[in-house]
XYZ file of C-alpha atoms in Angstrom:
100
model
C 13.117 5.825 -41.890
C 11.068 7.287 -44.739
C 9.825 10.873 -44.873
C 6.236 9.864 -44.084
C 7.321 7.838 -41.042
C 9.518 10.714 -39.883
C 6.632 13.187 -40.243
C 4.304 10.932 -38.249
C 7.024 10.421 -35.625
C 7.400 14.191 -35.231
C 3.623 14.595 -34.913
C 3.634 11.883 -32.225
C 6.401 13.416 -30.103
C 4.108 15.471 -27.817
C 2.111 12.343 -26.998
C 5.213 10.232 -26.417
C 6.741 12.930 -24.223
C 3.721 13.305 -21.922
C 3.357 9.540 -21.611
C 6.985 9.173 -20.495
C 6.423 10.783 -17.073
C 5.362 8.482 -14.209
C 3.259 11.203 -12.529
C 1.276 11.733 -15.719
C 0.958 7.965 -16.124
C -0.551 7.847 -12.624
C -3.012 10.617 -13.515
C -4.054 8.718 -16.643
C -4.584 5.592 -14.540
C -6.746 7.547 -12.072
C -8.813 8.860 -14.968
C -9.109 5.394 -16.515
C -10.569 4.103 -13.240
C -13.041 7.016 -12.934
C -15.194 8.607 -15.595
C -14.305 12.180 -14.609
C -12.244 13.743 -11.830
C -11.580 17.268 -10.583
C -8.093 18.578 -9.809
C -8.818 18.136 -6.100
C -9.927 14.529 -6.574
C -6.782 13.746 -8.550
C -4.642 15.494 -5.915
C -6.221 13.365 -3.164
C -5.233 10.205 -5.062
C -1.680 11.296 -5.891
C 1.461 12.266 -4.021
C 1.627 15.581 -5.883
C 0.629 19.076 -4.822
C -2.405 20.715 -6.397
C -0.247 23.082 -8.524
C 1.808 20.113 -9.743
C -1.346 18.180 -10.662
C -2.677 21.239 -12.521
C 0.617 21.515 -14.422
C 0.512 17.852 -15.465
C -3.153 18.140 -16.473
C -2.291 21.105 -18.698
C 0.452 19.096 -20.430
C -1.841 16.104 -20.898
C -4.594 18.323 -22.304
C -2.188 20.086 -24.675
C -1.036 16.692 -25.957
C -4.652 15.698 -26.615
C -4.901 12.720 -24.266
C -7.386 14.278 -21.830
C -10.108 16.886 -22.044
C -12.016 18.997 -19.545
C -15.690 19.756 -18.976
C -16.925 22.688 -16.907
C -19.920 21.788 -14.724
C -20.947 24.695 -12.526
C -17.810 25.895 -10.787
C -15.975 22.573 -11.177
C -13.742 21.469 -14.027
C -13.882 17.724 -14.634
C -11.034 16.007 -16.463
C -11.517 12.825 -18.473
C -9.638 10.640 -20.935
C -9.905 11.661 -24.565
C -7.322 9.492 -26.280
C -8.951 8.490 -29.563
C -6.940 10.863 -31.766
C -3.706 10.100 -29.895
C -4.245 6.354 -30.255
C -4.980 6.714 -33.978
C -1.799 8.740 -34.489
C 0.276 6.166 -32.580
C -1.265 3.391 -34.703
C -0.181 5.299 -37.826
C 3.306 5.646 -36.369
C 3.558 1.912 -35.675
C 2.329 1.064 -39.171
C 4.853 3.462 -40.743
C 7.696 2.059 -38.632
C 6.746 -1.512 -39.527
C 6.585 -0.600 -43.201
C 9.811 1.422 -43.335
C 12.021 -0.079 -40.650
C 11.374 -3.817 -40.454
């Protein structure tokens, strides 16, 4: 693997790591089916506790695959995957170029 591919792979690791967890995958599916959801709405749809949902949301936000909007006293979470998808596309292109 070339240096550029390795650099892109390292940049992609946070995204790949958060996507590897089935609970976070479920949260992403909930968000894909709804424009925006609160922590409580996500908790109602999942088998996780509210603190666990909050923890997973924090990891997803830190990885750049979701974002949050404050409306009044509520925080609404929504998918925000454009940058993550672009980075993963770069990774695939680099792997195809260097490894195939």
